[in-house]
Amino acid sequence: MSNLRLSAPLAALFAVFAWTSAEAREIDLIVIHATGGPGCKQGKLWHAPGGTLTSIRRYFAKNPNIGYHYLIGRDGTIVAGTPESRIAHHARGHNKGSIGIELVNDGDGRDPFPEAQIDALIGLLKRLDRTYDISPSQVKGHSELDNRSFECGGRRYKQKIDPGGAFPGSAGNFPWSRVRDALR
């Protein structure tokens, strides 16, 4: 792929399609995600680990039907994904007017969210607030928007518990009050 060379007219055309939205987007929601999540393996509940910036970027590259606008690593590194002007498929039924932010984290309510990561998230949210006039109540966790569940070992479990929610045996550990208070 690195050897791909486009003629000047084709390169210009590709750039237009890659960065231009088909319609204007009004942003009224920011959705916070964690890259890990629950699942069922051989009838037992398990939790997929959150991975690394590199592994998550690779995962999204291989799965073009899902996306993010920003990915924040444990060290606070922010990686831009889908341009804000375009829809990223990250929160079923809420994609059109939202920005999706993925945090590299197991999302199990036990894996800590490092200070650098939360500081980077707050900085990004403040920038998005200046751009879109977002209130703290318009910043939601994926778990607040998606109530789907799955069966495993004869029990039902909530499918989306991110960013750091109620995995069995955990009360959750995402610092919602700190994040939302920073936007007041």
PDB file of C-alpha atoms in Angstrom, residues 8-183:
ATOM      1  CA  ALA A   8      -2.587  14.258  -9.468  1.00  0.00           C
ATOM      2  CA  PRO A   9      -6.275  14.426 -10.583  1.00  0.00           C
ATOM      3  CA  LEU A  10      -7.082  11.090  -8.912  1.00  0.00           C
ATOM      4  CA  ALA A  11      -5.237  12.051  -5.728  1.00  0.00           C
ATOM      5  CA  ALA A  12      -7.186  15.323  -5.539  1.00  0.00           C
ATOM      6  CA  LEU A  13     -10.482  13.502  -6.129  1.00  0.00           C
ATOM      7  CA  PHE A  14      -9.634  10.903  -3.458  1.00  0.00           C
ATOM      8  CA  ALA A  15      -8.817  13.672  -0.953  1.00  0.00           C
ATOM      9  CA  VAL A  16     -12.196  15.342  -1.559  1.00  0.00           C
ATOM     10  CA  PHE A  17     -14.130  12.129  -0.970  1.00  0.00           C
ATOM     11  CA  ALA A  18     -12.037  11.135   2.042  1.00  0.00           C
ATOM     12  CA  TRP A  19     -12.545  14.411   3.895  1.00  0.00           C
ATOM     13  CA  THR A  20     -15.913  15.814   2.756  1.00  0.00           C
ATOM     14  CA  SER A  21     -19.177  14.891   4.430  1.00  0.00           C
ATOM     15  CA  ALA A  22     -22.234  14.298   2.297  1.00  0.00           C
ATOM     16  CA  GLU A  23     -24.287  16.467   4.652  1.00  0.00           C
ATOM     17  CA  ALA A  24     -23.701  19.005   7.380  1.00  0.00           C
ATOM     18  CA  ARG A  25     -23.671  17.497  10.866  1.00  0.00           C
ATOM     19  CA  GLU A  26     -25.038  19.116  13.971  1.00  0.00           C
ATOM     20  CA  ILE A  27     -23.180  17.663  16.952  1.00  0.00           C
ATOM     21  CA  ASP A  28     -25.221  17.399  20.145  1.00  0.00           C
ATOM     22  CA  LEU A  29     -23.703  14.346  21.832  1.00  0.00           C
ATOM     23  CA  ILE A  30     -20.287  12.999  22.759  1.00  0.00           C
ATOM     24  CA  VAL A  31     -20.058   9.281  23.505  1.00  0.00           C
ATOM     25  CA  ILE A  32     -17.244   7.865  25.629  1.00  0.00           C
ATOM     26  CA  HIS A  33     -16.223   4.260  24.989  1.00  0.00           C
ATOM     27  CA  ALA A  34     -13.682   1.785  26.303  1.00  0.00           C
ATOM     28  CA  THR A  35     -11.915  -0.487  23.844  1.00  0.00           C
ATOM     29  CA  GLY A  36     -12.469  -3.676  25.895  1.00  0.00           C
ATOM     30  CA  GLY A  37     -15.777  -5.325  26.631  1.00  0.00           C
ATOM     31  CA  PRO A  38     -17.682  -8.367  27.848  1.00  0.00           C
ATOM     32  CA  GLY A  39     -18.414 -11.474  25.849  1.00  0.00           C
ATOM     33  CA  CYS A  40     -19.201 -15.154  26.161  1.00  0.00           C
ATOM     34  CA  LYS A  41     -16.678 -17.892  25.525  1.00  0.00           C
ATOM     35  CA  GLN A  42     -17.698 -21.541  25.846  1.00  0.00           C
ATOM     36  CA  GLY A  43     -20.615 -20.605  28.093  1.00  0.00           C
ATOM     37  CA  LYS A  44     -18.516 -18.464  30.438  1.00  0.00           C
ATOM     38  CA  LEU A  45     -18.493 -14.707  30.826  1.00  0.00           C
ATOM     39  CA  TRP A  46     -15.145 -13.170  29.907  1.00  0.00           C
ATOM     40  CA  HIS A  47     -13.824  -9.716  29.186  1.00  0.00           C
ATOM     41  CA  ALA A  48     -11.860  -8.778  26.079  1.00  0.00           C
ATOM     42  CA  PRO A  49      -8.805  -6.727  27.071  1.00  0.00           C
ATOM     43  CA  GLY A  50      -8.573  -3.104  25.973  1.00  0.00           C
ATOM     44  CA  GLY A  51      -5.383  -3.587  23.951  1.00  0.00           C
ATOM     45  CA  THR A  52      -2.957  -0.846  22.916  1.00  0.00           C
ATOM     46  CA  LEU A  53      -3.175   2.146  20.587  1.00  0.00           C
ATOM     47  CA  THR A  54      -1.499   0.086  17.874  1.00  0.00           C
ATOM     48  CA  SER A  55      -3.680  -3.009  18.273  1.00  0.00           C
ATOM     49  CA  ILE A  56      -6.889  -0.979  18.437  1.00  0.00           C
ATOM     50  CA  ARG A  57      -6.012   1.054  15.339  1.00  0.00           C
ATOM     51  CA  ARG A  58      -5.286  -2.228  13.549  1.00  0.00           C
ATOM     52  CA  TYR A  59      -8.627  -3.658  14.732  1.00  0.00           C
ATOM     53  CA  PHE A  60     -10.595  -0.665  13.429  1.00  0.00           C
ATOM     54  CA  ALA A  61      -8.694  -0.756  10.124  1.00  0.00           C
ATOM     55  CA  LYS A  62      -9.802  -4.381   9.654  1.00  0.00           C
ATOM     56  CA  ASN A  63     -13.415  -3.580  10.628  1.00  0.00           C
ATOM     57  CA  PRO A  64     -14.535  -0.654   8.451  1.00  0.00           C
ATOM     58  CA  ASN A  65     -18.171  -0.856   9.606  1.00  0.00           C
ATOM     59  CA  ILE A  66     -17.234   0.578  13.011  1.00  0.00           C
ATOM     60  CA  GLY A  67     -15.285   3.702  13.796  1.00  0.00           C
ATOM     61  CA  TYR A  68     -14.250   6.433  16.178  1.00  0.00           C
ATOM     62  CA  HIS A  69     -13.446  10.110  15.936  1.00  0.00           C
ATOM     63  CA  TYR A  70     -10.736  10.018  18.610  1.00  0.00           C
ATOM     64  CA  LEU A  71      -8.780   7.268  20.338  1.00  0.00           C
ATOM     65  CA  ILE A  72      -6.942   8.102  23.569  1.00  0.00           C
ATOM     66  CA  GLY A  73      -4.111   5.894  24.794  1.00  0.00           C
ATOM     67  CA  ARG A  74      -3.272   5.188  28.403  1.00  0.00           C
ATOM     68  CA  ASP A  75      -0.402   7.691  28.177  1.00  0.00           C
ATOM     69  CA  GLY A  76      -2.712  10.480  26.962  1.00  0.00           C
ATOM     70  CA  THR A  77      -1.804  10.200  23.283  1.00  0.00           C
ATOM     71  CA  ILE A  78      -4.771  11.254  21.150  1.00  0.00           C
ATOM     72  CA  VAL A  79      -5.182   9.720  17.704  1.00  0.00           C
ATOM     73  CA  ALA A  80      -7.725  11.198  15.290  1.00  0.00           C
ATOM     74  CA  GLY A  81      -9.840   8.722  13.351  1.00  0.00           C
ATOM     75  CA  THR A  82     -12.892   9.627  11.310  1.00  0.00           C
ATOM     76  CA  PRO A  83     -12.987  13.407  10.718  1.00  0.00           C
ATOM     77  CA  GLU A  84     -15.551  15.206  12.898  1.00  0.00           C
ATOM     78  CA  SER A  85     -17.410  16.267   9.751  1.00  0.00           C
ATOM     79  CA  ARG A  86     -18.168  12.616   8.961  1.00  0.00           C
ATOM     80  CA  ILE A  87     -20.272  10.012  10.707  1.00  0.00           C
ATOM     81  CA  ALA A  88     -18.377   7.294  12.578  1.00  0.00           C
ATOM     82  CA  HIS A  89     -20.331   4.158  13.443  1.00  0.00           C
ATOM     83  CA  HIS A  90     -19.676   3.848  17.169  1.00  0.00           C
ATOM     84  CA  ALA A  91     -23.032   4.022  19.008  1.00  0.00           C
ATOM     85  CA  ARG A  92     -26.010   2.326  17.392  1.00  0.00           C
ATOM     86  CA  GLY A  93     -28.833   4.817  16.812  1.00  0.00           C
ATOM     87  CA  HIS A  94     -26.760   7.812  17.933  1.00  0.00           C
ATOM     88  CA  ASN A  95     -24.087   8.191  15.252  1.00  0.00           C
ATOM     89  CA  LYS A  96     -25.485  11.012  13.128  1.00  0.00           C
ATOM     90  CA  GLY A  97     -25.141  13.806  15.686  1.00  0.00           C
ATOM     91  CA  SER A  98     -22.337  12.501  17.853  1.00  0.00           C
ATOM     92  CA  ILE A  99     -18.585  12.366  18.296  1.00  0.00           C
ATOM     93  CA  GLY A 100     -17.194   9.005  19.462  1.00  0.00           C
ATOM     94  CA  ILE A 101     -14.169   8.889  21.765  1.00  0.00           C
ATOM     95  CA  GLU A 102     -12.513   5.541  22.513  1.00  0.00           C
ATOM     96  CA  LEU A 103     -10.347   5.146  25.617  1.00  0.00           C
ATOM     97  CA  VAL A 104      -7.829   2.300  25.606  1.00  0.00           C
ATOM     98  CA  ASN A 105      -9.094   0.433  28.653  1.00  0.00           C
ATOM     99  CA  ASP A 106     -10.506  -2.984  29.494  1.00  0.00           C
ATOM    100  CA  GLY A 107     -13.781  -1.257  30.387  1.00  0.00           C
ATOM    101  CA  ASP A 108     -14.449  -3.790  33.127  1.00  0.00           C
ATOM    102  CA  GLY A 109     -14.703  -1.349  36.021  1.00  0.00           C
ATOM    103  CA  ARG A 110     -11.411  -2.595  37.462  1.00  0.00           C
ATOM    104  CA  ASP A 111      -8.805  -1.495  34.910  1.00  0.00           C
ATOM    105  CA  PRO A 112      -7.661   1.984  36.011  1.00  0.00           C
ATOM    106  CA  PHE A 113      -7.983   5.042  33.798  1.00  0.00           C
ATOM    107  CA  PRO A 114      -4.559   6.736  34.113  1.00  0.00           C
ATOM    108  CA  GLU A 115      -4.399  10.445  34.987  1.00  0.00           C
ATOM    109  CA  ALA A 116      -2.714  11.252  31.665  1.00  0.00           C
ATOM    110  CA  GLN A 117      -5.578   9.616  29.775  1.00  0.00           C
ATOM    111  CA  ILE A 118      -8.293  11.437  31.729  1.00  0.00           C
ATOM    112  CA  ASP A 119      -6.412  14.757  31.439  1.00  0.00           C
ATOM    113  CA  ALA A 120      -6.213  14.262  27.653  1.00  0.00           C
ATOM    114  CA  LEU A 121      -9.920  13.390  27.519  1.00  0.00           C
ATOM    115  CA  ILE A 122     -10.844  16.522  29.487  1.00  0.00           C
ATOM    116  CA  GLY A 123      -8.674  18.686  27.215  1.00  0.00           C
ATOM    117  CA  LEU A 124     -10.320  17.181  24.130  1.00  0.00           C
ATOM    118  CA  LEU A 125     -13.811  17.620  25.601  1.00  0.00           C
ATOM    119  CA  LYS A 126     -13.080  21.284  26.354  1.00  0.00           C
ATOM    120  CA  ARG A 127     -11.990  21.813  22.751  1.00  0.00           C
ATOM    121  CA  LEU A 128     -15.132  20.042  21.489  1.00  0.00           C
ATOM    122  CA  ASP A 129     -17.233  22.176  23.856  1.00  0.00           C
ATOM    123  CA  ARG A 130     -15.759  25.361  22.350  1.00  0.00           C
ATOM    124  CA  THR A 131     -16.566  24.065  18.867  1.00  0.00           C
ATOM    125  CA  TYR A 132     -20.020  22.538  19.452  1.00  0.00           C
ATOM    126  CA  ASP A 133     -21.252  24.139  22.720  1.00  0.00           C
ATOM    127  CA  ILE A 134     -21.610  20.796  24.492  1.00  0.00           C
ATOM    128  CA  SER A 135     -23.007  20.704  28.040  1.00  0.00           C
ATOM    129  CA  PRO A 136     -21.917  18.092  30.613  1.00  0.00           C
ATOM    130  CA  SER A 137     -25.271  16.313  30.181  1.00  0.00           C
ATOM    131  CA  GLN A 138     -24.440  15.791  26.495  1.00  0.00           C
ATOM    132  CA  VAL A 139     -21.375  13.692  27.373  1.00  0.00           C
ATOM    133  CA  LYS A 140     -22.513  10.099  27.851  1.00  0.00           C
ATOM    134  CA  GLY A 141     -21.048   6.668  28.244  1.00  0.00           C
ATOM    135  CA  HIS A 142     -21.808   4.054  25.611  1.00  0.00           C
ATOM    136  CA  SER A 143     -23.570   2.060  28.334  1.00  0.00           C
ATOM    137  CA  GLU A 144     -26.084   4.900  28.809  1.00  0.00           C
ATOM    138  CA  LEU A 145     -27.198   4.667  25.173  1.00  0.00           C
ATOM    139  CA  ASP A 146     -27.162   0.956  24.342  1.00  0.00           C
ATOM    140  CA  ASN A 147     -29.222  -1.508  26.368  1.00  0.00           C
ATOM    141  CA  ARG A 148     -28.571  -4.613  24.285  1.00  0.00           C
ATOM    142  CA  SER A 149     -27.700  -7.761  26.183  1.00  0.00           C
ATOM    143  CA  PHE A 150     -26.428 -11.259  25.495  1.00  0.00           C
ATOM    144  CA  GLU A 151     -26.907 -14.664  27.085  1.00  0.00           C
ATOM    145  CA  CYS A 152     -24.032 -16.603  28.544  1.00  0.00           C
ATOM    146  CA  GLY A 153     -24.191 -19.707  30.720  1.00  0.00           C
ATOM    147  CA  GLY A 154     -27.943 -19.328  31.161  1.00  0.00           C
ATOM    148  CA  ARG A 155     -27.763 -15.687  32.334  1.00  0.00           C
ATOM    149  CA  ARG A 156     -28.242 -12.364  30.558  1.00  0.00           C
ATOM    150  CA  TYR A 157     -25.546  -9.681  30.633  1.00  0.00           C
ATOM    151  CA  LYS A 158     -25.499  -6.099  29.416  1.00  0.00           C
ATOM    152  CA  GLN A 159     -23.479  -5.963  26.201  1.00  0.00           C
ATOM    153  CA  LYS A 160     -22.239  -2.373  26.453  1.00  0.00           C
ATOM    154  CA  ILE A 161     -20.886  -1.435  29.875  1.00  0.00           C
ATOM    155  CA  ASP A 162     -18.243   1.050  28.759  1.00  0.00           C
ATOM    156  CA  PRO A 163     -16.418   3.156  29.559  1.00  0.00           C
ATOM    157  CA  GLY A 164     -15.883   1.553  32.989  1.00  0.00           C
ATOM    158  CA  GLY A 165     -19.101   0.073  34.152  1.00  0.00           C
ATOM    159  CA  ALA A 166     -20.889  -2.641  35.955  1.00  0.00           C
ATOM    160  CA  PHE A 167     -19.070  -5.797  34.980  1.00  0.00           C
ATOM    161  CA  PRO A 168     -20.135  -8.436  37.556  1.00  0.00           C
ATOM    162  CA  GLY A 169     -18.116  -7.911  40.712  1.00  0.00           C
ATOM    163  CA  SER A 170     -17.348  -4.258  39.965  1.00  0.00           C
ATOM    164  CA  ALA A 171     -19.048  -0.998  40.849  1.00  0.00           C
ATOM    165  CA  GLY A 172     -17.365   0.805  37.950  1.00  0.00           C
ATOM    166  CA  ASN A 173     -14.423   3.154  38.024  1.00  0.00           C
ATOM    167  CA  PHE A 174     -14.805   5.819  35.349  1.00  0.00           C
ATOM    168  CA  PRO A 175     -14.408   9.315  36.924  1.00  0.00           C
ATOM    169  CA  TRP A 176     -17.682  10.771  35.595  1.00  0.00           C
ATOM    170  CA  SER A 177     -17.943  13.582  38.131  1.00  0.00           C
ATOM    171  CA  ARG A 178     -14.398  14.790  37.405  1.00  0.00           C
ATOM    172  CA  VAL A 179     -14.964  14.703  33.638  1.00  0.00           C
ATOM    173  CA  ARG A 180     -18.372  16.386  33.688  1.00  0.00           C
ATOM    174  CA  ASP A 181     -17.337  18.949  36.335  1.00  0.00           C
ATOM    175  CA  ALA A 182     -14.443  20.039  34.094  1.00  0.00           C
ATOM    176  CA  LEU A 183     -17.001  21.139  31.487  1.00  0.00           C
TER     177      LEU A 183
END
